[in-house]
PDB file of C-alpha atoms in Angstrom:
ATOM      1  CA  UNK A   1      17.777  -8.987 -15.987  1.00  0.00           C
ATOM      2  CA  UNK A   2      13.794  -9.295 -16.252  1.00  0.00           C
ATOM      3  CA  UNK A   3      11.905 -12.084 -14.975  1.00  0.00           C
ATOM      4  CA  UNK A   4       9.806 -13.181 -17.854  1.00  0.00           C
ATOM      5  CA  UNK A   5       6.244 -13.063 -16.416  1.00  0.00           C
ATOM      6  CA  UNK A   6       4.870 -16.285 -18.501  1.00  0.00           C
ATOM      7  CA  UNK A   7       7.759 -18.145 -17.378  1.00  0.00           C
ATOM      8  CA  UNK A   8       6.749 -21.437 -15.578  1.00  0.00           C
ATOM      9  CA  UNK A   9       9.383 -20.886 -12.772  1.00  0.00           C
ATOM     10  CA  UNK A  10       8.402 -19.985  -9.671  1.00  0.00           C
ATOM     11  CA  UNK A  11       8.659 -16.893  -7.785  1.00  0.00           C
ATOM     12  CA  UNK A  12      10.513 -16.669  -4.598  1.00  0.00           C
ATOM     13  CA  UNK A  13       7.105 -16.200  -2.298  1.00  0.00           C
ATOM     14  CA  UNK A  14       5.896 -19.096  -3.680  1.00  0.00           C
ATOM     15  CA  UNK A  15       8.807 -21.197  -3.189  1.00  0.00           C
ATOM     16  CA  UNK A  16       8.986 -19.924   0.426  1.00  0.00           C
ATOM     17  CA  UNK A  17       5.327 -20.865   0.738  1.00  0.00           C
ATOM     18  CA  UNK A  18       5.882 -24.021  -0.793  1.00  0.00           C
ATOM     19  CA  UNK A  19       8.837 -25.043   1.677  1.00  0.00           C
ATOM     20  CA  UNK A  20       6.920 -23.960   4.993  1.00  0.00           C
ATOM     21  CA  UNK A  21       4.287 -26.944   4.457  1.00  0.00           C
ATOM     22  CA  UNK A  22       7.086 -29.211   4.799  1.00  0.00           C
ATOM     23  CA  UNK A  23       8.247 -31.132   7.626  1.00  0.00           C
ATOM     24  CA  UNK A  24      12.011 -29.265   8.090  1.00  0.00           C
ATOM     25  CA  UNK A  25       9.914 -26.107   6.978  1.00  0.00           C
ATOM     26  CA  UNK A  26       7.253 -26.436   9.593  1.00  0.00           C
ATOM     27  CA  UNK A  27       9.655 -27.074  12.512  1.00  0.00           C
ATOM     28  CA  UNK A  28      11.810 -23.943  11.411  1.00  0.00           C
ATOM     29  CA  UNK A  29       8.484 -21.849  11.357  1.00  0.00           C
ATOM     30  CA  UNK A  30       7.222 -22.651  14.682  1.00  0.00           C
ATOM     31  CA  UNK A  31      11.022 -22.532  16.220  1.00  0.00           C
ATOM     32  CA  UNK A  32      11.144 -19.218  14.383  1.00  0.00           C
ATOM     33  CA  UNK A  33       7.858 -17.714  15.775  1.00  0.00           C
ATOM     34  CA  UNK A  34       8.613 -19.076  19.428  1.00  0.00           C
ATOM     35  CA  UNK A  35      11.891 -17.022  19.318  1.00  0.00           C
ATOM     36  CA  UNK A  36      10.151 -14.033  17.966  1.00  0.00           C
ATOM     37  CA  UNK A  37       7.840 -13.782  20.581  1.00  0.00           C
ATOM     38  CA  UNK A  38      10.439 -14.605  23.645  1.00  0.00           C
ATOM     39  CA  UNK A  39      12.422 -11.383  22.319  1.00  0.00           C
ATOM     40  CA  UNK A  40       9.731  -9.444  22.684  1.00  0.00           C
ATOM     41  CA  UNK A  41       8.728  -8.944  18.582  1.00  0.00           C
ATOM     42  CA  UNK A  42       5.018 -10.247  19.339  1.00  0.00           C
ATOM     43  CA  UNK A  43       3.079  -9.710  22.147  1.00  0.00           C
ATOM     44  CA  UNK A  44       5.838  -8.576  24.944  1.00  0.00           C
ATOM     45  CA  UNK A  45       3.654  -8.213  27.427  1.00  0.00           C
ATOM     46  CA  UNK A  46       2.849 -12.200  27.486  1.00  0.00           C
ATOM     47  CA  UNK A  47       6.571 -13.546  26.479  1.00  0.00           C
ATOM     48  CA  UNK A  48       9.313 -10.896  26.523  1.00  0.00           C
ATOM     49  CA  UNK A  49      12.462 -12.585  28.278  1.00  0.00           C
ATOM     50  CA  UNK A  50      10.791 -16.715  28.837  1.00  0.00           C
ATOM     51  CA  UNK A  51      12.931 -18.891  28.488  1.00  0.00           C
ATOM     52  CA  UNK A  52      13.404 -21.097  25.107  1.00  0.00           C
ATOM     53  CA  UNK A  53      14.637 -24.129  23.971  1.00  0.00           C
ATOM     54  CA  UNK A  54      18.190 -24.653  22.038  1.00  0.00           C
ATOM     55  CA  UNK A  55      17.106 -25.234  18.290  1.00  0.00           C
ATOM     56  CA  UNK A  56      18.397 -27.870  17.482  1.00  0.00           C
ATOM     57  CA  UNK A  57      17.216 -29.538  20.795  1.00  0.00           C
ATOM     58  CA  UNK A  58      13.581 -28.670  19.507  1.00  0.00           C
ATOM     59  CA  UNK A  59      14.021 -30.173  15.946  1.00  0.00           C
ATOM     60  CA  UNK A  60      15.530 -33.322  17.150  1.00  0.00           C
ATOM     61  CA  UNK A  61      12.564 -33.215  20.174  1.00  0.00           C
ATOM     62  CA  UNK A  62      10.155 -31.963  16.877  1.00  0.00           C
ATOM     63  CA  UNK A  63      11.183 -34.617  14.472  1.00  0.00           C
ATOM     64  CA  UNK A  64      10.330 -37.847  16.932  1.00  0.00           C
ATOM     65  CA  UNK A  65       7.384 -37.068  18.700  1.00  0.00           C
ATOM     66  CA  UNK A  66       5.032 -39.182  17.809  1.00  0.00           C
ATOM     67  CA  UNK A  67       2.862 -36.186  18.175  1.00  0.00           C
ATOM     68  CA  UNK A  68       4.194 -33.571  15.890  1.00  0.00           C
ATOM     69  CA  UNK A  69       4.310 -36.336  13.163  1.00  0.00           C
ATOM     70  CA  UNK A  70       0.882 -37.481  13.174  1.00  0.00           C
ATOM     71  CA  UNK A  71      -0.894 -33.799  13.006  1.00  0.00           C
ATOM     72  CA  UNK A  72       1.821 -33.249  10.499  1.00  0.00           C
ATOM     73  CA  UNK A  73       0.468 -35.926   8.242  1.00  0.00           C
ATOM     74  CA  UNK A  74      -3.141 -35.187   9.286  1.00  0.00           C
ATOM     75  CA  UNK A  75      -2.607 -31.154   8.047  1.00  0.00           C
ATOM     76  CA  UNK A  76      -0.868 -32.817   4.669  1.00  0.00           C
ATOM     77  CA  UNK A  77      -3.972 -35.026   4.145  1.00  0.00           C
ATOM     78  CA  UNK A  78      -6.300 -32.187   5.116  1.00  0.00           C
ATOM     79  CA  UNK A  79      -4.658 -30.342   2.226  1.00  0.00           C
ATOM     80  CA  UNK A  80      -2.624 -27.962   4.504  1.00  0.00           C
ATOM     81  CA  UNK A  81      -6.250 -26.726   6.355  1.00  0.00           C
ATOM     82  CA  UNK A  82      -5.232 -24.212   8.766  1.00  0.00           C
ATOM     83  CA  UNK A  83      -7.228 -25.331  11.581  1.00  0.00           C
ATOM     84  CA  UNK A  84      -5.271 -28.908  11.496  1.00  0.00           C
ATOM     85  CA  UNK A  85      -1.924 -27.354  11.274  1.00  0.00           C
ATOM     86  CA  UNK A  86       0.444 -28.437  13.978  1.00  0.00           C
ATOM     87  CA  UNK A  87       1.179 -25.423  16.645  1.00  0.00           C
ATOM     88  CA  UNK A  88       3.687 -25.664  19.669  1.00  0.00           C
ATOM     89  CA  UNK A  89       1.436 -25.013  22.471  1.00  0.00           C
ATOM     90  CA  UNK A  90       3.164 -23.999  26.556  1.00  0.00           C
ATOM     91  CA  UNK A  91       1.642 -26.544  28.963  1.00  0.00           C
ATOM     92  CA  UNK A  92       1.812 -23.955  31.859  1.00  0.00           C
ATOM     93  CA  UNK A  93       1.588 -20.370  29.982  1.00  0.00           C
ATOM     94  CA  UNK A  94       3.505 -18.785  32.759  1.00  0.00           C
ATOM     95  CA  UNK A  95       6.567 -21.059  31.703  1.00  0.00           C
ATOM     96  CA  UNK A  96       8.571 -20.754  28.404  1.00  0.00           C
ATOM     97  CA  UNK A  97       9.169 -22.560  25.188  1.00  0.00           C
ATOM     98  CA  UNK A  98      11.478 -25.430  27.297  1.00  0.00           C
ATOM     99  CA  UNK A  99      10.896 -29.360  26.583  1.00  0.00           C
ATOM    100  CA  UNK A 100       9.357 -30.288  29.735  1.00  0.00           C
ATOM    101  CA  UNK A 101       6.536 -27.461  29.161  1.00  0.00           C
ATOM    102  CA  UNK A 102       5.743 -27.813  25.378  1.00  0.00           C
ATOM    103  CA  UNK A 103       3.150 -30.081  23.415  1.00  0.00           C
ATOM    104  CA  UNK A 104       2.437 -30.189  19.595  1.00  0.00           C
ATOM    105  CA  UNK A 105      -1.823 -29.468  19.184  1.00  0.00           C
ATOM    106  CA  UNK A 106      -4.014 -28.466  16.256  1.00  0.00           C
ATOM    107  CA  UNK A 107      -3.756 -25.031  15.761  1.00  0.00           C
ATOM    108  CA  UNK A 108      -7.646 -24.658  16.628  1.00  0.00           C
ATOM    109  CA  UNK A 109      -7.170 -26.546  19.501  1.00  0.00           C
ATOM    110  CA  UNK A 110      -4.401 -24.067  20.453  1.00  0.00           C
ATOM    111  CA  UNK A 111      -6.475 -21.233  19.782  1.00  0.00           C
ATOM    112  CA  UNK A 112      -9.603 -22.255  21.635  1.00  0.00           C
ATOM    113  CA  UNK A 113      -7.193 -23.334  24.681  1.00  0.00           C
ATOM    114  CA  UNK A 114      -5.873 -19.418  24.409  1.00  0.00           C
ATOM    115  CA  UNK A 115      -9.310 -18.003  24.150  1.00  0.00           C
ATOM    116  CA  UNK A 116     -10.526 -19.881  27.131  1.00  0.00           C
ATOM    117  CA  UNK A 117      -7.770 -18.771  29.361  1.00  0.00           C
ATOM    118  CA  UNK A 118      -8.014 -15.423  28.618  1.00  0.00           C
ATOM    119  CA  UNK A 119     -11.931 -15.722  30.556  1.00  0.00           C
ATOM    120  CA  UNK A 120     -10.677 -18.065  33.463  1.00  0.00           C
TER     121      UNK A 120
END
């Protein structure tokens, strides 16, 4: 079967695009990247084998701190701007993804915080 191109539907990318701006889709994004890079997919050298959080301990964690819900709404209102998006950031860098070591910041705060580590 062909997809009729003028058809209103949408395609799968943007669907998937779509349901990562939400609040479930958000949390399942960061969990997912967090994993990715404490297997070793991203960046081994800085998180290959840290520890990491249970899932569904981080969404529950995710999903009432006061934190994470405010920058959430605050990316929404900024119309999803990238530098307002919420990002998981490690308190102490040499410590993994675990409760006691994680914070929800601004993705440009996050970035700024890792580009002024890198020169300390």
């Amino acid at each position: 079967m062909v997809k009729n191109p003028n058809s209103n539907s949408m395609s799968k990318a943007e669907s998937n695009r779509k349901y990562w701006k939400t609040f479930n889709g958000k949390l399942m994004m960061t969990y997912n990247n967090m994993s990715r890079r404490v297997r070793g997919y991203v960046k081994p050298h800085l998180y290959n084998g840290l520890e990491i959080c249970d899932r569904k301990q981080f969404y529950k964690w995710s999903s009432t701190n006061e934190s994470f819900i405010h920058l959430y709404k605050e990316w929404v209102n900024s119309d999803y701007n990238r530098s307002f998006s919420p990002s998981i950031d490690r308190i102490d860098s040499s410590i993994g993804y675990t409760l006691n070591n994680i914070q929800w910041i601004t993705h440009s705060d996050n970035s700024r915080k890792g580009s002024n580590s890198r020169w300390s």
